[in-house]
Amino acid sequence: MYSLKDSLKIGKIAVIRGVKTAAFSAVAIPILGLGVHVFRYMGNADLSNYSLKNRFETAYSFKTPDSHKHYMLNPKLYMYDDYEPRPYLASPYATYGAILLFGLAGAASGAKSEKRKMEAKKMEDIRKKNFETLRKQRLIEK
């Protein structure tokens, strides 16, 4: 069992690590989305009205109009009768859910590593105490 001081320290480290991880993922997820846009769709002639703005609006806004949630495939290249709407592979539920999930994973990781450090320090203190006790006993015996 941990003392109140140790529990507060574990909690503090968990919160800090969770916030750092969530902030990092909040930056990394849009960069990955931009990478998908650039490498997969940039300069693609078979797409009509594909928009980076609409893609990010779909990924981050809960109030995105339906007209912004889709882009159109060019029917001539795919032999469709008309432009076919395709949804952006993005959702605010997935985006914010991933950020939250990464934040919670970071917090759990921070708490676990801090507990390990505390256990290692406790074991080191016990070893030092045992060593000092043994040393004192040997000095007394001489």
Tab-separated table of N, CA and C in Angstrom:
chain	number	residue	atom	x	y	z
A	1	MET	N	0.840	-1.179	0.000
A	1	MET	CA	0.000	0.000	0.000
A	1	MET	C	0.884	1.241	0.000
A	2	TYR	N	0.417	2.247	-0.666
A	2	TYR	CA	1.186	3.481	-0.784
A	2	TYR	C	0.665	4.520	0.193
A	3	SER	N	1.584	5.354	0.671
A	3	SER	CA	1.177	6.446	1.550
A	3	SER	C	0.441	7.498	0.722
A	4	LEU	N	-0.184	8.438	1.412
A	4	LEU	CA	-0.909	9.507	0.728
A	4	LEU	C	0.048	10.335	-0.136
A	5	LYS	N	1.232	10.589	0.401
A	5	LYS	CA	2.232	11.371	-0.345
A	5	LYS	C	2.632	10.634	-1.628
A	6	ASP	N	2.877	9.333	-1.511
A	6	ASP	CA	3.250	8.538	-2.691
A	6	ASP	C	2.105	8.475	-3.701
A	7	SER	N	0.880	8.316	-3.206
A	7	SER	CA	-0.281	8.261	-4.099
A	7	SER	C	-0.464	9.567	-4.854
A	8	LEU	N	-0.270	10.683	-4.152
A	8	LEU	CA	-0.377	11.985	-4.817
A	8	LEU	C	0.715	12.166	-5.866
A	9	LYS	N	1.913	11.685	-5.570
A	9	LYS	CA	3.005	11.785	-6.533
A	9	LYS	C	2.711	10.933	-7.773
A	10	ILE	N	2.207	9.725	-7.553
A	10	ILE	CA	1.834	8.850	-8.676
A	10	ILE	C	0.744	9.516	-9.507
A	11	GLY	N	-0.253	10.083	-8.841
A	11	GLY	CA	-1.334	10.767	-9.546
A	11	GLY	C	-0.839	11.956	-10.348
A	12	LYS	N	0.067	12.723	-9.748
A	12	LYS	CA	0.623	13.893	-10.441
A	12	LYS	C	1.392	13.478	-11.684
A	13	ILE	N	2.223	12.458	-11.554
A	13	ILE	CA	3.000	11.970	-12.694
A	13	ILE	C	2.061	11.421	-13.772
A	14	ALA	N	1.015	10.706	-13.361
A	14	ALA	CA	0.059	10.145	-14.321
A	14	ALA	C	-0.650	11.255	-15.094
A	15	VAL	N	-1.065	12.300	-14.407
A	15	VAL	CA	-1.752	13.410	-15.069
A	15	VAL	C	-0.810	14.121	-16.040
A	16	ILE	N	0.404	14.392	-15.593
A	16	ILE	CA	1.373	15.075	-16.461
A	16	ILE	C	1.661	14.239	-17.697
A	17	ARG	N	1.922	12.953	-17.507
A	17	ARG	CA	2.221	12.083	-18.646
A	17	ARG	C	1.014	11.946	-19.571
A	18	GLY	N	-0.196	11.867	-19.005
A	18	GLY	CA	-1.402	11.772	-19.810
A	18	GLY	C	-1.631	13.021	-20.650
A	19	VAL	N	-1.427	14.194	-20.050
A	19	VAL	CA	-1.599	15.449	-20.784
A	19	VAL	C	-0.553	15.572	-21.884
A	20	LYS	N	0.687	15.210	-21.571
A	20	LYS	CA	1.745	15.268	-22.593
A	20	LYS	C	1.434	14.346	-23.766
A	21	THR	N	1.002	13.134	-23.478
A	21	THR	CA	0.700	12.170	-24.536
A	21	THR	C	-0.503	12.622	-25.360
A	22	ALA	N	-1.532	13.136	-24.696
A	22	ALA	CA	-2.708	13.628	-25.419
A	22	ALA	C	-2.336	14.819	-26.295
A	23	ALA	N	-1.495	15.712	-25.772
A	23	ALA	CA	-1.071	16.873	-26.573
A	23	ALA	C	-0.254	16.422	-27.779
A	24	PHE	N	0.623	15.467	-27.569
A	24	PHE	CA	1.423	14.956	-28.689
A	24	PHE	C	0.525	14.317	-29.744
A	25	SER	N	-0.441	13.520	-29.314
A	25	SER	CA	-1.326	12.874	-30.288
A	25	SER	C	-2.247	13.894	-30.958
A	26	ALA	N	-2.619	14.962	-30.236
A	26	ALA	CA	-3.441	16.011	-30.842
A	26	ALA	C	-2.679	16.735	-31.945
A	27	VAL	N	-1.367	16.747	-31.871
A	27	VAL	CA	-0.544	17.335	-32.934
A	27	VAL	C	-0.270	16.295	-34.022
A	28	ALA	N	-0.022	15.060	-33.617
A	28	ALA	CA	0.361	14.018	-34.582
A	28	ALA	C	-0.798	13.594	-35.488
A	29	ILE	N	-2.007	13.539	-34.967
A	29	ILE	CA	-3.148	13.074	-35.760
A	29	ILE	C	-3.422	13.985	-36.957
A	30	PRO	N	-3.438	15.328	-36.804
A	30	PRO	CA	-3.620	16.165	-37.997
A	30	PRO	C	-2.462	16.057	-38.990
A	31	ILE	N	-1.259	15.869	-38.479
A	31	ILE	CA	-0.115	15.707	-39.380
A	31	ILE	C	-0.273	14.428	-40.194
A	32	LEU	N	-0.732	13.362	-39.558
A	32	LEU	CA	-0.984	12.121	-40.291
A	32	LEU	C	-2.106	12.306	-41.310
A	33	GLY	N	-3.144	13.050	-40.930
A	33	GLY	CA	-4.232	13.341	-41.869
A	33	GLY	C	-3.738	14.133	-43.064
A	34	LEU	N	-2.864	15.083	-42.817
A	34	LEU	CA	-2.277	15.860	-43.909
A	34	LEU	C	-1.423	14.962	-44.791
A	35	GLY	N	-0.693	14.044	-44.176
A	35	GLY	CA	0.111	13.100	-44.950
A	35	GLY	C	-0.743	12.228	-45.853
A	36	VAL	N	-1.882	11.769	-45.335
A	36	VAL	CA	-2.807	10.980	-46.162
A	36	VAL	C	-3.288	11.813	-47.335
A	37	HIS	N	-3.630	13.053	-47.061
A	37	HIS	CA	-4.113	13.937	-48.134
A	37	HIS	C	-3.044	14.144	-49.197
A	38	VAL	N	-1.845	14.457	-48.775
A	38	VAL	CA	-0.778	14.776	-49.723
A	38	VAL	C	-0.377	13.554	-50.540
A	39	PHE	N	-0.163	12.441	-49.880
A	39	PHE	CA	0.370	11.280	-50.592
A	39	PHE	C	-0.680	10.490	-51.361
A	40	ARG	N	-1.911	10.546	-50.925
A	40	ARG	CA	-2.921	9.734	-51.597
A	40	ARG	C	-3.743	10.511	-52.620
A	41	TYR	N	-4.071	11.739	-52.313
A	41	TYR	CA	-5.043	12.435	-53.130
A	41	TYR	C	-4.517	13.665	-53.867
A	42	MET	N	-3.372	14.175	-53.500
A	42	MET	CA	-2.894	15.414	-54.109
A	42	MET	C	-2.656	15.221	-55.603
A	43	GLY	N	-3.264	16.061	-56.397
A	43	GLY	CA	-3.069	16.005	-57.842
A	43	GLY	C	-3.779	14.854	-58.510
A	44	ASN	N	-4.712	14.224	-57.828
A	44	ASN	CA	-5.431	13.083	-58.376
A	44	ASN	C	-6.561	13.588	-59.275
A	45	ALA	N	-6.544	13.232	-60.536
A	45	ALA	CA	-7.519	13.757	-61.497
A	45	ALA	C	-8.881	13.083	-61.370
A	46	ASP	N	-8.961	11.959	-60.659
A	46	ASP	CA	-10.237	11.262	-60.561
A	46	ASP	C	-11.126	11.784	-59.429
A	47	LEU	N	-10.668	12.798	-58.736
A	47	LEU	CA	-11.450	13.352	-57.631
A	47	LEU	C	-12.010	14.715	-58.001
A	48	SER	N	-13.233	14.921	-57.595
A	48	SER	CA	-13.859	16.219	-57.794
A	48	SER	C	-14.222	16.761	-56.419
A	49	ASN	N	-13.948	17.965	-56.151
A	49	ASN	CA	-14.217	18.710	-54.915
A	49	ASN	C	-13.604	18.078	-53.653
A	50	TYR	N	-12.492	17.367	-53.774
A	50	TYR	CA	-11.796	16.875	-52.585
A	50	TYR	C	-11.110	18.076	-51.950
A	51	SER	N	-11.368	18.295	-50.680
A	51	SER	CA	-10.875	19.497	-50.020
A	51	SER	C	-10.225	19.137	-48.692
A	52	LEU	N	-9.042	19.651	-48.490
A	52	LEU	CA	-8.366	19.446	-47.216
A	52	LEU	C	-9.151	20.124	-46.091
A	53	LYS	N	-9.693	21.291	-46.372
A	53	LYS	CA	-10.510	22.001	-45.382
A	53	LYS	C	-11.711	21.152	-44.965
A	54	ASN	N	-12.405	20.585	-45.945
A	54	ASN	CA	-13.573	19.757	-45.623
A	54	ASN	C	-13.183	18.490	-44.882
A	55	ARG	N	-12.035	17.921	-45.235
A	55	ARG	CA	-11.569	16.712	-44.556
A	55	ARG	C	-11.313	16.992	-43.081
A	56	PHE	N	-10.634	18.106	-42.791
A	56	PHE	CA	-10.352	18.445	-41.398
A	56	PHE	C	-11.618	18.903	-40.672
A	57	GLU	N	-12.520	19.553	-41.379
A	57	GLU	CA	-13.792	19.928	-40.765
A	57	GLU	C	-14.567	18.673	-40.377
A	58	THR	N	-14.547	17.666	-41.235
A	58	THR	CA	-15.215	16.402	-40.943
A	58	THR	C	-14.563	15.697	-39.753
A	59	ALA	N	-13.251	15.815	-39.644
A	59	ALA	CA	-12.520	15.130	-38.577
A	59	ALA	C	-12.669	15.807	-37.217
A	60	TYR	N	-12.898	17.136	-37.187
A	60	TYR	CA	-12.863	17.843	-35.910
A	60	TYR	C	-14.158	18.533	-35.503
A	61	SER	N	-15.102	18.712	-36.402
A	61	SER	CA	-16.311	19.443	-36.067
A	61	SER	C	-17.517	18.499	-35.999
A	62	PHE	N	-18.282	18.630	-34.924
A	62	PHE	CA	-19.494	17.829	-34.783
A	62	PHE	C	-20.655	18.427	-35.579
A	63	LYS	N	-20.487	19.653	-36.057
A	63	LYS	CA	-21.566	20.333	-36.788
A	63	LYS	C	-21.237	20.482	-38.270
A	64	THR	N	-20.549	19.525	-38.850
A	64	THR	CA	-20.203	19.566	-40.264
A	64	THR	C	-21.444	19.286	-41.109
A	65	PRO	N	-21.757	20.154	-42.093
A	65	PRO	CA	-22.894	19.859	-42.960
A	65	PRO	C	-22.617	18.632	-43.827
A	66	ASP	N	-23.668	17.932	-44.218
A	66	ASP	CA	-23.512	16.719	-45.018
A	66	ASP	C	-22.780	16.978	-46.332
A	67	SER	N	-22.956	18.155	-46.897
A	67	SER	CA	-22.294	18.453	-48.174
A	67	SER	C	-20.777	18.511	-48.032
A	68	HIS	N	-20.276	18.724	-46.803
A	68	HIS	CA	-18.829	18.774	-46.575
A	68	HIS	C	-18.254	17.429	-46.157
A	69	LYS	N	-19.106	16.443	-45.910
A	69	LYS	CA	-18.641	15.135	-45.439
A	69	LYS	C	-18.285	14.182	-46.574
A	70	HIS	N	-18.495	14.621	-47.823
A	70	HIS	CA	-18.254	13.743	-48.967
A	70	HIS	C	-17.477	14.463	-50.058
A	71	TYR	N	-16.774	13.703	-50.851
A	71	TYR	CA	-16.185	14.207	-52.078
A	71	TYR	C	-16.688	13.317	-53.201
A	72	MET	N	-16.483	13.719	-54.422
A	72	MET	CA	-17.038	12.992	-55.566
A	72	MET	C	-15.929	12.338	-56.398
A	73	LEU	N	-16.218	11.146	-56.873
A	73	LEU	CA	-15.331	10.476	-57.823
A	73	LEU	C	-15.772	10.837	-59.237
A	74	ASN	N	-14.818	11.066	-60.102
A	74	ASN	CA	-15.107	11.418	-61.491
A	74	ASN	C	-15.705	10.196	-62.205
A	75	PRO	N	-16.899	10.305	-62.765
A	75	PRO	CA	-17.555	9.133	-63.365
A	75	PRO	C	-16.880	8.647	-64.642
A	76	LYS	N	-16.202	9.514	-65.357
A	76	LYS	CA	-15.596	9.106	-66.627
A	76	LYS	C	-14.461	8.111	-66.418
A	77	LEU	N	-13.716	8.285	-65.347
A	77	LEU	CA	-12.579	7.405	-65.103
A	77	LEU	C	-13.002	6.042	-64.551
A	78	TYR	N	-14.138	5.999	-63.856
A	78	TYR	CA	-14.572	4.749	-63.234
A	78	TYR	C	-15.824	4.176	-63.889
A	79	MET	N	-16.280	4.785	-64.968
A	79	MET	CA	-17.437	4.329	-65.747
A	79	MET	C	-18.717	4.304	-64.918
A	80	TYR	N	-18.888	5.305	-64.078
A	80	TYR	CA	-20.140	5.471	-63.354
A	80	TYR	C	-21.064	6.313	-64.214
A	81	ASP	N	-22.343	6.251	-63.892
A	81	ASP	CA	-23.315	7.085	-64.604
A	81	ASP	C	-23.244	8.531	-64.137
A	82	ASP	N	-22.983	8.706	-62.866
A	82	ASP	CA	-22.963	10.047	-62.311
A	82	ASP	C	-21.832	10.118	-61.285
A	83	TYR	N	-21.535	11.324	-60.797
A	83	TYR	CA	-20.527	11.460	-59.754
A	83	TYR	C	-20.974	10.674	-58.540
A	84	GLU	N	-20.075	9.864	-58.015
A	84	GLU	CA	-20.415	9.043	-56.856
A	84	GLU	C	-19.847	9.685	-55.595
A	85	PRO	N	-20.694	9.968	-54.597
A	85	PRO	CA	-20.163	10.566	-53.365
A	85	PRO	C	-19.409	9.533	-52.542
A	86	ARG	N	-18.269	9.927	-52.061
A	86	ARG	CA	-17.459	9.087	-51.165
A	86	ARG	C	-17.237	9.848	-49.867
A	87	PRO	N	-17.422	9.196	-48.739
A	87	PRO	CA	-17.213	9.914	-47.470
A	87	PRO	C	-15.716	10.051	-47.171
A	88	TYR	N	-15.377	11.155	-46.504
A	88	TYR	CA	-14.017	11.294	-45.995
A	88	TYR	C	-13.846	10.272	-44.879
A	89	LEU	N	-12.708	9.661	-44.820
A	89	LEU	CA	-12.460	8.680	-43.756
A	89	LEU	C	-12.004	9.422	-42.503
A	90	ALA	N	-12.915	10.178	-41.939
A	90	ALA	CA	-12.630	10.976	-40.751
A	90	ALA	C	-13.917	11.186	-39.979
A	91	SER	N	-13.794	11.289	-38.677
A	91	SER	CA	-14.943	11.523	-37.814
A	91	SER	C	-14.449	12.182	-36.527
A	92	PRO	N	-15.195	13.148	-36.003
A	92	PRO	CA	-14.756	13.747	-34.736
A	92	PRO	C	-14.775	12.741	-33.581
A	93	TYR	N	-15.666	11.762	-33.654
A	93	TYR	CA	-15.694	10.738	-32.602
A	93	TYR	C	-14.395	9.927	-32.606
A	94	ALA	N	-13.932	9.582	-33.795
A	94	ALA	CA	-12.676	8.836	-33.905
A	94	ALA	C	-11.484	9.708	-33.524
A	95	THR	N	-11.486	10.951	-33.969
A	95	THR	CA	-10.361	11.847	-33.697
A	95	THR	C	-10.218	12.104	-32.201
A	96	TYR	N	-11.294	12.578	-31.582
A	96	TYR	CA	-11.213	12.889	-30.154
A	96	TYR	C	-11.117	11.619	-29.308
A	97	GLY	N	-11.711	10.540	-29.790
A	97	GLY	CA	-11.576	9.265	-29.090
A	97	GLY	C	-10.138	8.775	-29.077
A	98	ALA	N	-9.456	8.925	-30.215
A	98	ALA	CA	-8.040	8.520	-30.284
A	98	ALA	C	-7.178	9.383	-29.369
A	99	ILE	N	-7.433	10.692	-29.358
A	99	ILE	CA	-6.667	11.580	-28.477
A	99	ILE	C	-6.892	11.194	-27.015
A	100	LEU	N	-8.143	10.936	-26.650
A	100	LEU	CA	-8.458	10.533	-25.281
A	100	LEU	C	-7.812	9.192	-24.939
A	101	LEU	N	-7.899	8.253	-25.863
A	101	LEU	CA	-7.318	6.935	-25.634
A	101	LEU	C	-5.800	7.019	-25.441
A	102	PHE	N	-5.136	7.800	-26.285
A	102	PHE	CA	-3.693	7.969	-26.129
A	102	PHE	C	-3.360	8.667	-24.811
A	103	GLY	N	-4.181	9.643	-24.421
A	103	GLY	CA	-3.959	10.321	-23.144
A	103	GLY	C	-4.103	9.379	-21.965
A	104	LEU	N	-5.130	8.537	-21.990
A	104	LEU	CA	-5.319	7.567	-20.906
A	104	LEU	C	-4.197	6.534	-20.872
A	105	ALA	N	-3.765	6.104	-22.053
A	105	ALA	CA	-2.647	5.148	-22.106
A	105	ALA	C	-1.375	5.778	-21.554
A	106	GLY	N	-1.150	7.045	-21.876
A	106	GLY	CA	0.018	7.758	-21.339
A	106	GLY	C	-0.055	7.903	-19.832
A	107	ALA	N	-1.252	8.194	-19.320
A	107	ALA	CA	-1.419	8.323	-17.873
A	107	ALA	C	-1.161	6.987	-17.176
A	108	ALA	N	-1.690	5.912	-17.745
A	108	ALA	CA	-1.470	4.585	-17.151
A	108	ALA	C	0.007	4.224	-17.177
A	109	SER	N	0.663	4.526	-18.282
A	109	SER	CA	2.094	4.253	-18.405
A	109	SER	C	2.896	5.068	-17.387
A	110	GLY	N	2.523	6.339	-17.220
A	110	GLY	CA	3.215	7.191	-16.247
A	110	GLY	C	3.047	6.685	-14.831
A	111	ALA	N	1.828	6.276	-14.489
A	111	ALA	CA	1.573	5.759	-13.144
A	111	ALA	C	2.353	4.469	-12.906
A	112	LYS	N	2.366	3.612	-13.908
A	112	LYS	CA	3.071	2.331	-13.756
A	112	LYS	C	4.575	2.544	-13.596
A	113	SER	N	5.150	3.437	-14.404
A	113	SER	CA	6.596	3.670	-14.295
A	113	SER	C	6.946	4.336	-12.968
A	114	GLU	N	6.079	5.225	-12.480
A	114	GLU	CA	6.342	5.864	-11.186
A	114	GLU	C	6.250	4.847	-10.055
A	115	LYS	N	5.294	3.913	-10.136
A	115	LYS	CA	5.209	2.851	-9.120
A	115	LYS	C	6.470	1.999	-9.132
A	116	ARG	N	6.962	1.677	-10.340
A	116	ARG	CA	8.197	0.898	-10.441
A	116	ARG	C	9.375	1.633	-9.810
A	117	LYS	N	9.460	2.938	-10.056
A	117	LYS	CA	10.547	3.729	-9.460
A	117	LYS	C	10.459	3.721	-7.949
A	118	MET	N	9.242	3.847	-7.423
A	118	MET	CA	9.060	3.845	-5.971
A	118	MET	C	9.432	2.501	-5.365
A	119	GLU	N	9.028	1.423	-6.041
A	119	GLU	CA	9.381	0.087	-5.550
A	119	GLU	C	10.897	-0.116	-5.574
A	120	ALA	N	11.549	0.331	-6.639
A	120	ALA	CA	13.003	0.197	-6.741
A	120	ALA	C	13.690	1.015	-5.647
A	121	LYS	N	13.189	2.213	-5.382
A	121	LYS	CA	13.776	3.051	-4.330
A	121	LYS	C	13.570	2.403	-2.961
A	122	LYS	N	12.378	1.839	-2.748
A	122	LYS	CA	12.095	1.178	-1.475
A	122	LYS	C	13.042	-0.018	-1.279
A	123	MET	N	13.240	-0.803	-2.339
A	123	MET	CA	14.150	-1.955	-2.244
A	123	MET	C	15.586	-1.488	-1.994
A	124	GLU	N	15.989	-0.405	-2.638
A	124	GLU	CA	17.337	0.134	-2.428
A	124	GLU	C	17.504	0.616	-0.991
A	125	ASP	N	16.485	1.260	-0.439
A	125	ASP	CA	16.542	1.706	0.954
A	125	ASP	C	16.651	0.512	1.897
A	126	ILE	N	15.927	-0.571	1.619
A	126	ILE	CA	15.992	-1.777	2.449
A	126	ILE	C	17.394	-2.388	2.371
A	127	ARG	N	17.961	-2.446	1.153
A	127	ARG	CA	19.321	-2.979	1.000
A	127	ARG	C	20.330	-2.148	1.780
A	128	LYS	N	20.213	-0.818	1.693
A	128	LYS	CA	21.140	0.056	2.426
A	128	LYS	C	21.002	-0.148	3.924
A	129	LYS	N	19.748	-0.257	4.390
A	129	LYS	CA	19.512	-0.453	5.817
A	129	LYS	C	20.093	-1.797	6.273
A	130	ASN	N	19.866	-2.853	5.493
A	130	ASN	CA	20.418	-4.169	5.831
A	130	ASN	C	21.937	-4.146	5.808
A	131	PHE	N	22.514	-3.454	4.838
A	131	PHE	CA	23.965	-3.363	4.750
A	131	PHE	C	24.527	-2.638	5.964
A	132	GLU	N	23.889	-1.531	6.350
A	132	GLU	CA	24.354	-0.781	7.519
A	132	GLU	C	24.223	-1.619	8.796
A	133	THR	N	23.120	-2.349	8.910
A	133	THR	CA	22.912	-3.200	10.080
A	133	THR	C	23.981	-4.285	10.134
A	134	LEU	N	24.253	-4.911	9.001
A	134	LEU	CA	25.279	-5.951	8.939
A	134	LEU	C	26.659	-5.379	9.267
A	135	ARG	N	26.937	-4.193	8.742
A	135	ARG	CA	28.228	-3.544	8.990
A	135	ARG	C	28.405	-3.236	10.481
A	136	LYS	N	27.357	-2.749	11.116
A	136	LYS	CA	27.413	-2.439	12.553
A	136	LYS	C	27.604	-3.705	13.379
A	137	GLN	N	26.944	-4.797	12.985
A	137	GLN	CA	27.100	-6.062	13.701
A	137	GLN	C	28.531	-6.559	13.602
A	138	ARG	N	29.134	-6.457	12.443
A	138	ARG	CA	30.532	-6.901	12.272
A	138	ARG	C	31.496	-6.049	13.068
A	139	LEU	N	31.208	-4.748	13.153
A	139	LEU	CA	32.069	-3.868	13.958
A	139	LEU	C	31.965	-4.211	15.434
A	140	ILE	N	30.770	-4.567	15.888
A	140	ILE	CA	30.562	-4.929	17.288
A	140	ILE	C	31.269	-6.230	17.617
A	141	GLU	N	31.258	-7.196	16.667
A	141	GLU	CA	31.858	-8.499	16.894
A	141	GLU	C	33.377	-8.382	16.999
A	142	LYS	N	33.967	-7.435	16.345
A	142	LYS	CA	35.435	-7.289	16.381
A	142	LYS	C	35.864	-6.724	17.667
